[in-house]
Every structure is written in C-alpha cells, then in structure tokens.
XYZ file of C-alpha atoms in Angstrom:
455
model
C -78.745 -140.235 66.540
C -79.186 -143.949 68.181
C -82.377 -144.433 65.278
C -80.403 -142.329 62.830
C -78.121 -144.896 63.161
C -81.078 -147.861 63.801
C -82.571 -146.776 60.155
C -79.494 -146.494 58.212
C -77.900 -149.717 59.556
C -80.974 -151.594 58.970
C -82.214 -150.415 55.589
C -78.750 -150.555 54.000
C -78.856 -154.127 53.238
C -81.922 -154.879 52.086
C -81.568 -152.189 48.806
C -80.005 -154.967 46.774
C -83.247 -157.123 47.674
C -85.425 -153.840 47.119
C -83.727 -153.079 43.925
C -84.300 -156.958 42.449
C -88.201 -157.018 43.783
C -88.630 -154.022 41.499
C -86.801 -155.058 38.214
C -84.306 -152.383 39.050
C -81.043 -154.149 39.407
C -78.997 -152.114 36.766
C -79.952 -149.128 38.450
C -79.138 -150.267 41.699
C -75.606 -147.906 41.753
C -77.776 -145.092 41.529
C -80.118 -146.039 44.194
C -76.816 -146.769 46.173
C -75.520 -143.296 45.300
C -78.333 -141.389 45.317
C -78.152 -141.109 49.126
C -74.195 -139.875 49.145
C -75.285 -137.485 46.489
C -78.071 -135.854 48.004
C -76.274 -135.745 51.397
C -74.585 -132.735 49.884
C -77.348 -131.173 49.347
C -79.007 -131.118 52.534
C -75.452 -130.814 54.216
C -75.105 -127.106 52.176
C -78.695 -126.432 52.959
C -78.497 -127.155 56.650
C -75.332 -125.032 57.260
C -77.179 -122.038 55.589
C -79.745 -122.530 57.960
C -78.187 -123.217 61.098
C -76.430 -119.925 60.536
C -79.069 -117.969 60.277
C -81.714 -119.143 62.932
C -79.683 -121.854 64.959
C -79.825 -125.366 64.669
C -83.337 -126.911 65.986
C -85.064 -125.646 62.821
C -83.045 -127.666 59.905
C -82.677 -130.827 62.569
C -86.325 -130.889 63.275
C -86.450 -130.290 59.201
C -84.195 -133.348 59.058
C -85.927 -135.924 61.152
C -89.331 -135.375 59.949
C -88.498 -135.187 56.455
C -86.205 -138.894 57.510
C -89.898 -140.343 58.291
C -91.606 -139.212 54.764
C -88.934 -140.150 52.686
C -88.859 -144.100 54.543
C -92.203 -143.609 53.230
C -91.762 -143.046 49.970
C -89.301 -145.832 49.909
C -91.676 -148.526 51.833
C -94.496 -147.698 48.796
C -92.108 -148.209 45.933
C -93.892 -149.540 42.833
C -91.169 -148.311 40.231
C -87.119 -148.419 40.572
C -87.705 -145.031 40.404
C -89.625 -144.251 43.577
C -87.019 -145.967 45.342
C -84.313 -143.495 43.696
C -86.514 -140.730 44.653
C -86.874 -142.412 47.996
C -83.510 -142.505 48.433
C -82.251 -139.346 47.424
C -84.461 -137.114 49.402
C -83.851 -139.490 52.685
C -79.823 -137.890 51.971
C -81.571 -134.457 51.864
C -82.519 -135.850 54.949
C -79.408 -137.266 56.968
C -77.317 -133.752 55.324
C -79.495 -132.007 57.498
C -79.141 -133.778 60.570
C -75.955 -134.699 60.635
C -74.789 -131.259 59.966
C -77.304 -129.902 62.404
C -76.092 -131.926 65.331
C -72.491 -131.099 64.652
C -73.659 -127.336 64.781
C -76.050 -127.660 67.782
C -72.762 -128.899 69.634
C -70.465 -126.470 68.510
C -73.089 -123.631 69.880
C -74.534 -125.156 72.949
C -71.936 -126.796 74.568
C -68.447 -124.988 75.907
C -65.119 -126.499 74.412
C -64.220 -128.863 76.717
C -67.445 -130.663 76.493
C -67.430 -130.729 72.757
C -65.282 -134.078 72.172
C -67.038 -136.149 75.045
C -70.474 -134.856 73.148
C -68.889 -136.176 69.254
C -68.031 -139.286 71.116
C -71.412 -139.921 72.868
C -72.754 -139.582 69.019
C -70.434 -142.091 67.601
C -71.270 -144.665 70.974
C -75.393 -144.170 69.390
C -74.171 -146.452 66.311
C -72.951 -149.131 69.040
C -76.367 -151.236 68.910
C -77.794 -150.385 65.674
C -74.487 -151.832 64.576
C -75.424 -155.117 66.643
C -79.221 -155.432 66.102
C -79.876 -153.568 62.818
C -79.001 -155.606 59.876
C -79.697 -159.036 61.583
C -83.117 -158.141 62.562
C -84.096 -156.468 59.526
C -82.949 -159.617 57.485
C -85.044 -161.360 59.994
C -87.957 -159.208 59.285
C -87.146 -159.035 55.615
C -87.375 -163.058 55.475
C -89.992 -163.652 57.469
C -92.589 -160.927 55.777
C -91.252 -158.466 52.924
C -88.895 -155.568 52.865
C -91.203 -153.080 52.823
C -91.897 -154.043 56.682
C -88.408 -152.669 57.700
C -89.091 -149.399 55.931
C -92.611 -149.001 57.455
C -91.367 -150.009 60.998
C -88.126 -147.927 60.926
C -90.788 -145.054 59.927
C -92.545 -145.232 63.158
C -89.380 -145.675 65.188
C -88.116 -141.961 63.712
C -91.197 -140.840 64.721
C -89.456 -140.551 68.305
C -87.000 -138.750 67.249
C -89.506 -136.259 64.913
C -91.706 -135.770 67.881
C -89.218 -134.987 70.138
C -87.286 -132.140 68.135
C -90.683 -130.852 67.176
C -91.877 -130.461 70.929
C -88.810 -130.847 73.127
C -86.396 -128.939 71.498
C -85.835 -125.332 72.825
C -84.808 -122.692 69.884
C -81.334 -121.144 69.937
C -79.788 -118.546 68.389
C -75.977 -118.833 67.360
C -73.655 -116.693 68.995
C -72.977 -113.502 67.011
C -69.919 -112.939 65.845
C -67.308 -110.428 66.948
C -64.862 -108.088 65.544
C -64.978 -106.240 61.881
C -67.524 -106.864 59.409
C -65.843 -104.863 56.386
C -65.119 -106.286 53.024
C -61.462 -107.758 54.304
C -62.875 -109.220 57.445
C -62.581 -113.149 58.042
C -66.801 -112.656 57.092
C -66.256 -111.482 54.566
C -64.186 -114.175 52.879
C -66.295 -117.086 53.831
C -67.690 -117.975 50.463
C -71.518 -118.842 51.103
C -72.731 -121.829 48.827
C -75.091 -121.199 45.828
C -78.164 -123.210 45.252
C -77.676 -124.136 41.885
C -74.049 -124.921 42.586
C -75.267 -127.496 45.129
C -77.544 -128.817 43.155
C -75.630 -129.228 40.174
C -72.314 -130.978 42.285
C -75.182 -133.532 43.989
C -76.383 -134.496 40.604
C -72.986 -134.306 39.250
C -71.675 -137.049 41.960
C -74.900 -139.514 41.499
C -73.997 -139.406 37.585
C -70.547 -140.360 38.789
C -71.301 -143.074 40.907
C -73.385 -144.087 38.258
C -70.888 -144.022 35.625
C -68.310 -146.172 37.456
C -70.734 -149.042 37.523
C -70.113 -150.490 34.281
C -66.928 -150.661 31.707
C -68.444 -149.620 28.462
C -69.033 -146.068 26.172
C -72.432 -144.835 27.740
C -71.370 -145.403 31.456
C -67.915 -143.615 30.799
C -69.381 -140.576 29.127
C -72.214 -140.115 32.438
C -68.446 -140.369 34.240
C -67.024 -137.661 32.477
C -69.655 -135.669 32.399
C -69.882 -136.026 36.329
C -66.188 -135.218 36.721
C -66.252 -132.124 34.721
C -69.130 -130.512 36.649
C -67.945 -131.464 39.919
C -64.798 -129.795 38.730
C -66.630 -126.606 38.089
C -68.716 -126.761 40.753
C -67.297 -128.744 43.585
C -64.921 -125.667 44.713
C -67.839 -122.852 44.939
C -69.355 -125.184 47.984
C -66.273 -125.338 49.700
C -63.838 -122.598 51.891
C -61.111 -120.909 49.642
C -57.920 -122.886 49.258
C -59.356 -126.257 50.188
C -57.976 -128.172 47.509
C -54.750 -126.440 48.115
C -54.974 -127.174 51.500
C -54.547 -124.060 52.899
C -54.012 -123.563 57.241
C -56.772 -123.643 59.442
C -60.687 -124.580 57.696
C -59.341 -125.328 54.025
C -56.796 -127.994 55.218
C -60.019 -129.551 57.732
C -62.068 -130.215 55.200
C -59.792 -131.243 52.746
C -58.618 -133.984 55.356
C -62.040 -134.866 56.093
C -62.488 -135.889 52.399
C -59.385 -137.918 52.266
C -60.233 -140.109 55.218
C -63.754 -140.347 54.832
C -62.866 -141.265 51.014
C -60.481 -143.745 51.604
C -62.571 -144.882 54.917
C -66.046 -145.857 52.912
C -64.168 -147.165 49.725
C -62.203 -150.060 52.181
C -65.844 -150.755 53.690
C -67.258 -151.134 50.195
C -64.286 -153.207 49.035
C -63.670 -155.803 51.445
C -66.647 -157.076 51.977
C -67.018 -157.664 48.347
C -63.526 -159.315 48.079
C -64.987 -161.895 50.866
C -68.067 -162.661 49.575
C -66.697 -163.306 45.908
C -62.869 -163.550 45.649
C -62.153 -165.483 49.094
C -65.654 -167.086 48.919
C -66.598 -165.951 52.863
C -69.860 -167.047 54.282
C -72.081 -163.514 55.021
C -72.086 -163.860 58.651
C -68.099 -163.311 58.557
C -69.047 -160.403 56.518
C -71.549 -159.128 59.274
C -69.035 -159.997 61.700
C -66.413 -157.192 59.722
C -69.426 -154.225 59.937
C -70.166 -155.093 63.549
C -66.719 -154.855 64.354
C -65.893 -151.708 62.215
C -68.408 -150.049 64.451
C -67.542 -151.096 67.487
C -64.067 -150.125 66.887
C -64.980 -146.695 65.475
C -67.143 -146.142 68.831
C -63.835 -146.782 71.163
C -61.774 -145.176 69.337
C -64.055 -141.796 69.547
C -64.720 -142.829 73.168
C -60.869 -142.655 73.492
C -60.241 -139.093 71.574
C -63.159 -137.507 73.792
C -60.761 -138.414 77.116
C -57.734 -137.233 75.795
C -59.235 -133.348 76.399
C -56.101 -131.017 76.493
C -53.448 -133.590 76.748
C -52.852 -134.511 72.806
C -53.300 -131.705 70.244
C -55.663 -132.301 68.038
C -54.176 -132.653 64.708
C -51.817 -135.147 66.153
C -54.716 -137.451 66.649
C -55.907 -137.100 63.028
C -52.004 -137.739 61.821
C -51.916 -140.718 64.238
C -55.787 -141.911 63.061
C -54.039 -141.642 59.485
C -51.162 -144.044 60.259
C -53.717 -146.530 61.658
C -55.844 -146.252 58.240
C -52.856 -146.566 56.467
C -51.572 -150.078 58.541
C -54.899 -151.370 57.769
C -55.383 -150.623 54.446
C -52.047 -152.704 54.024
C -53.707 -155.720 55.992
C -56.396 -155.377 53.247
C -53.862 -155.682 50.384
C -51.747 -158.510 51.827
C -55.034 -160.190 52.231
C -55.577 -160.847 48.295
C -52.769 -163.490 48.706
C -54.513 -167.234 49.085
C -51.882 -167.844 51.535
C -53.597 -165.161 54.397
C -56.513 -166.536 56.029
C -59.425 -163.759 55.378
C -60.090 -162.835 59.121
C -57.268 -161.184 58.274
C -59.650 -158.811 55.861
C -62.294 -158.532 58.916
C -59.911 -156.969 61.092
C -58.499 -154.272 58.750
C -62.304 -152.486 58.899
C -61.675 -152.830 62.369
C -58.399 -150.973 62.308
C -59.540 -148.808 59.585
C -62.151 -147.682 61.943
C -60.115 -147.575 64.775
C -58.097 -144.550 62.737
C -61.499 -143.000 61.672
C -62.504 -142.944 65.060
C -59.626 -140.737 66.148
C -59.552 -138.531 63.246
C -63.366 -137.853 62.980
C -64.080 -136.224 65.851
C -60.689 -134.422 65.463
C -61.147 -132.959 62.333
C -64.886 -131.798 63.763
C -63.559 -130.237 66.757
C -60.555 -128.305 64.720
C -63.621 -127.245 62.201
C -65.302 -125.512 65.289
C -62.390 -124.322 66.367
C -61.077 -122.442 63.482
C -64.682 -120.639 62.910
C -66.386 -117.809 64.549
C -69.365 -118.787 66.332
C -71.844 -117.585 63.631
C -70.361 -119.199 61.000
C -69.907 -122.875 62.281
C -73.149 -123.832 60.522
C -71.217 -123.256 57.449
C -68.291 -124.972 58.316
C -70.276 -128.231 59.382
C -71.846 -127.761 55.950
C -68.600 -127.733 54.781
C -67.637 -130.417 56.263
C -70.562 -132.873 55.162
C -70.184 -131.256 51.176
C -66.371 -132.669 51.715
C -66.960 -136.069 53.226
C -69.742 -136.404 50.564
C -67.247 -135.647 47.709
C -64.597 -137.559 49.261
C -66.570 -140.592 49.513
C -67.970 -139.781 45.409
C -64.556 -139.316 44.277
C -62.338 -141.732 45.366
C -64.711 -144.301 45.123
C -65.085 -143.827 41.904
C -61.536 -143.572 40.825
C -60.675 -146.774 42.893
C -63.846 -148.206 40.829
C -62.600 -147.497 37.586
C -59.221 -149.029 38.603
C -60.692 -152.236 39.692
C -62.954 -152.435 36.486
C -60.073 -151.861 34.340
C -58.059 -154.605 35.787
C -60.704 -157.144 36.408
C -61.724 -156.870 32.750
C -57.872 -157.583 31.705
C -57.240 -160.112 34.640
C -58.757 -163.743 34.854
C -58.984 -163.273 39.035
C -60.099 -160.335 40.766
C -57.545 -160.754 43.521
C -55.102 -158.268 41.286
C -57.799 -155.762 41.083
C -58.608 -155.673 44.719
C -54.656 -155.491 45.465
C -54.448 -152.686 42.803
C -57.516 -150.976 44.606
C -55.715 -150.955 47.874
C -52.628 -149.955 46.635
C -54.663 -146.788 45.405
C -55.939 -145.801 48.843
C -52.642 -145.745 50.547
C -52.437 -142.400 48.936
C -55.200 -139.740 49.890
C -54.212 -141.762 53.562
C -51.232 -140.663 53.103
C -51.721 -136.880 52.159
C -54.088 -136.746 54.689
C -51.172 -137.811 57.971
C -48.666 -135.456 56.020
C -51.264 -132.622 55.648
C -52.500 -132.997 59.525
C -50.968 -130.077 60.985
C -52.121 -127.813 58.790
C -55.193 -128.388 60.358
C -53.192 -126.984 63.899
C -54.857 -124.594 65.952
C -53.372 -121.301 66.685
C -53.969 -119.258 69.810
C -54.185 -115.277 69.233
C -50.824 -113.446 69.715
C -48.921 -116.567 69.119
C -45.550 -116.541 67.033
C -43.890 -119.366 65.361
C -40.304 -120.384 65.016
C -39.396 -117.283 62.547
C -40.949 -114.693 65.251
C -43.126 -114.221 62.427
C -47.285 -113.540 64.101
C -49.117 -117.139 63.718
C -52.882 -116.561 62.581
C -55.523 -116.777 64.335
C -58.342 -119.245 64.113
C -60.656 -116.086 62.609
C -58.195 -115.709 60.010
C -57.904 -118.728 58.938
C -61.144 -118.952 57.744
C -59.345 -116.973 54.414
C-alpha cells in the first residue's frame, strides 16, 4: 500500500505535462478519467474473485498488472497509449484496493480490523510528503517518462512479494440456508458486460463535462443514460434507496467519496487561478489533506467498541460539511486563501473517520463468503460517486463561469452544491447501524440481522 500510494501520488501530477509532451491536451479529461473509470472495473472483477478463491490471487493480479501498465504509460508515443496506460493501471488499483479490504475482512478477527484500515491509510503518510516534490524534481531535471520507469521498478517490491510471500487463503464459508430466499440468494452478482458498459459509460461522462458545447453534452448524456441503466445491476438491491444494512453503506460511501474528491479537484484550481496562489501553497493543501486523513483513521482505529460506528461516519459528515463551508466563504477577496488549504484538511479529517467506518460496517453486514463482493461494491460506489458528482458540480461551474465575468461565483455555486450529498450522507448514517441477532427495537418489533440485511 506505502508504493500504491508512492506511484499514485507521484505520477498524478505530471499527466498534465505527459498529456502536453504528446499533443494530447484536449484529451487530457479522459486520460484524467480513464483511471476512475476503469477502477470499477477491476473493483467488480476483484470482488468476484476474492469470493471465489480468496484474496492473494486478484491482489497479486493487481500489483503485477500496476508494473505493466506504468509501462505502457512510460513508452507513450500517442495520447492514446497514455489513455490505454491509464485505464488499465485503474483495472489495476480496483483490484488491489478491493483485495486488501477483503484480505482484512477474512484474515484478521473484528477487533483488529479498524487498527489494520488505519495502518493502510498511515502508508499514504510519506508518499504524501516525498511523492509529488520528487517526481517534479525528477520530471525537471530529466523527462517524465523517468518517474514512470522508476515507480515501475519500485512496484516491483510489492509484485515480488505477493507473488512469493503471500500464503493462499480461502474465505470462510458461509453458514445457514442456501435456498432461493436466503440472504445468498439475494446478493445480486455483477455482470461483465454491465461493468464494462458503466466504466465506459463514466469515462464518456467525465469526458463530456470538460467542455460547454453540443458534442461534449451529447458524450454527457449518453454517459448518464447508461450509467442509469447499468449503474444499479453492479450494486446491492435498494442502494439508491438506501435501504438498512449494505445498500445504505455503499450508498454513503458514494456520497462522501463524491463530495470528498470533487473539493480536492476544486480548490486547488480556485488557488491557482481565481486567488492567484503560488503551487507550493497548493502542495502544501495535498500534503496536509493527507496527513489529516491519516490521523483521523489513526483516531477511528482506537475508538474500538467505545463509539458505534455509524456515529463516526455521521460525525465525519458534519466535519465535511464545516469544511466545505470554509471552501465557499473562501471565494470572498476579503478571506485570506489559507483559509482554502485548511478546508482539504478538514475535509479529510471527516473522510478519515467515515472511511474506515463505512468499510468496517460493509464487513460487518456480510457473511464471510460474500465480503469480496461487498468490497467490490464498495469500490463500484466510490467510483460512481466520484464520476457523478463531479460531473454534475462540473456542469454547474461551466454554466456559470460561461455567464459570469469571475469564476469566484462558480466556485461558490460549486460548493454550495456539495453541501448536499454531505448532507444526505450524516442524515442517512444510521441506516448503516449494525444489528446484533435477536435484537428488538423500540416497537418490540425483531431488528434484522446483519445476514439479512444484505436484501
């Protein structure tokens, strides 16, 4: 996870500077996207897998595949390459990341689990520090392609290691009924050419939203629609209704990822062009998102058994929501724009809470045979959150910039907009609650169990 985290830290910034050396700067949204798009893929794919044989196969999948794809990226003589490049290194991190949240939820016993997600957030800690600076360093000093070759032989460490070290396990098997109105039975499993079609529906998206004219609004709609049609088939029953137990998890992990990864994408851009902010304040705002994030999780994995866990994703909710309003009062000339660099820090102060939170209740509200598919599930919905309200806040700010003279209203309008999957997601939070067997709720009335919930 520490190179995960080395790679993605440190090839993130120099796209833009890839994308130019190539000729490719219109299609630079969809080199951007193509990652979050493909992530879905290899998030459904990895579930599916680490279901069936345990987790070590699609991880080890994941890392080596990381390596090839850097590969194809460091070689790029075409735009195009680079997309392709791009989009299978998201094959790439959907497999891992789902894989490692799967590998914990069947190795380690439950009161180990949140110090585990924590230790996994603490990995981003130095790549957040030493990544971007000293691949701009490299970058500058020799060519961009360096950093992609070099990161390649770094995740060689991590390829060799799950290729030799890693010991194959098989998830537990699940007990109790297997008829057609078991809790099995209604766990909906995820159709390749559903996937497929939802991870090229959200890279048209992303694509769409990158321009104001006719062409980029009909890839839009287009996008829409078939994530529409094909978004729910990936995901468990009564997610966007946000039914109790796994529906209402996943549907909170889209909101908050969503709202999380559209403030990162839109302050720093407000810095750099509406409040004019030298770049190192801007690296200053990632370093400290991360940092923030990592004690925050650190924090969740020692309250163990003393705050429920849906409390902490309400409370991570209210933080988001405090600093998304930072973020909006900061389009006024009159607030200096550190201002802006500390609401990514409180914004990932919230995320850091309600991450691991919504993780653990994911584990917790599936059988142990089935918690491949739920981390799938969970990756497919942070994936779509991100696509979707990114987009919608993008065609709000592209709208109002075109009919505004400043930007400052758009960003302020774009803001405005994420207060409210924030807020659906701290009123929605305990419907995420967990339920122990044989418990009864106010009305007397039998309280389901974390099987049943899976319905």
């Amino acid at each position: 996870m520490f190179l995960t985290g080395f790679a993605a830290l440190a090839v993130m910034p120099l796209l833009p500077v890839a994308a130019r050396d190539l000729d490719g700067v219109g299609l630079y949204p969809l080199v951007a996207g193509a990652f979050v798009a493909a992530s879905l893929l290899g998030g459904v794919l990895g579930g599916a897998w680490a279901d069936r044989g345990g987790a070590r196969r699609p991880l080890t999948a994941g890392v080596v595949l990381t390596v090839a794809t850097l590969l194809v990226s460091a070689t790029s003589t075409t735009i195009w390459q680079l997309v392709l490049g791009r989009f299978t290194d998201g094959i790439a991190a959907g497999l891992v990341a789902v894989s490692v949240n799967a590998a914990i939820g069947q190795s380690y016993p439950d009161h180990l689990r949140a110090r585990a997600l924590s230790l996994m957030s603490a990995c981003w800690i130095v790549p957040s520090l030493a990544g971007p600076p000293l691949a701009g360093f490299v970058a500058a000093s020799w060519s961009w392609r360096v950093v992609f070759f070099g990161v390649a032989g770094f995740t060689l460490i991590p390829a060799a290691a799950a290729v030799l070290l890693l010991r194959p396990a098989q998830p537990a098997a699940s007990q109790g009924p297997q008829g057609p109105g078991s809790p099995e039975a209604s766990v909906r499993r995820p159709a390749l050419p559903a996937t497929v079609a939802v991870s090229g529906a959200a890279a048209l998206t992303q694509y769409g939203v990158s321009a104001w004219n006719a062409w980029h609004a009909a890839c839009a709609s287009v996008g829409v629609v078939l994530l529409a049609a094909f978004a729910p088939r990936l995901l468990p029953r009564h997610t966007w209704r946000a039914g109790g137990g796994l529906p209402a998890t996943v549907l909170l992990r889209a909101l908050t990822s969503g709202a999380f990864f559209t403030l990162e994408a839109f302050v720093p851009l407000m810095l750099s062009t509406a409040r004019q902010v030298p770049g190192v304040v801007t690296g200053f705002a990632f370093t400290g998102a991360a940092l923030a994030w990592a004690g925050a999780s650190w924090v969740q994995g020692r309250l163990q058994n003393r705050v429920p866990r849906h409390r902490l994703v309400a409370i991570g909710a209210a933080i988001m929501a405090a600093a998304v309003a930072v973020a909006a009062l900061c389009t006024m000339p009159a607030v200096p724009p550190a201002a802006a660099v500390s609401s990514m820090a409180m914004a990932a102060v919230g995320m850091g809470l309600a991450t691991p939170s919504l993780t653990l209740l994911s584990l917790a509200h599936t059988p142990a045979d089935r918690q491949g598919y739920a981390s799938g599930a969970m990756q497919t919905s942070q994936s779509l959150g991100q696509t979707l309200v990114l987009a919608v806040t993008s065609a709000l700010f592209t709208a109002v910039s075109a009919a505004s003279t400043s930007r400052l209203p758009a960003f302020a309008g774009a803001y405005a907009l994420l207060i409210l999957p924030i807020a659906a997601a701290a009123c929605l939070a305990g419907r995420t609650r967990v339920a122990d067997a044989g418990q009864h709720d106010a009305s007397g009335l039998p309280v389901a169990t974390a099987e049943g919930q899976l319905r």
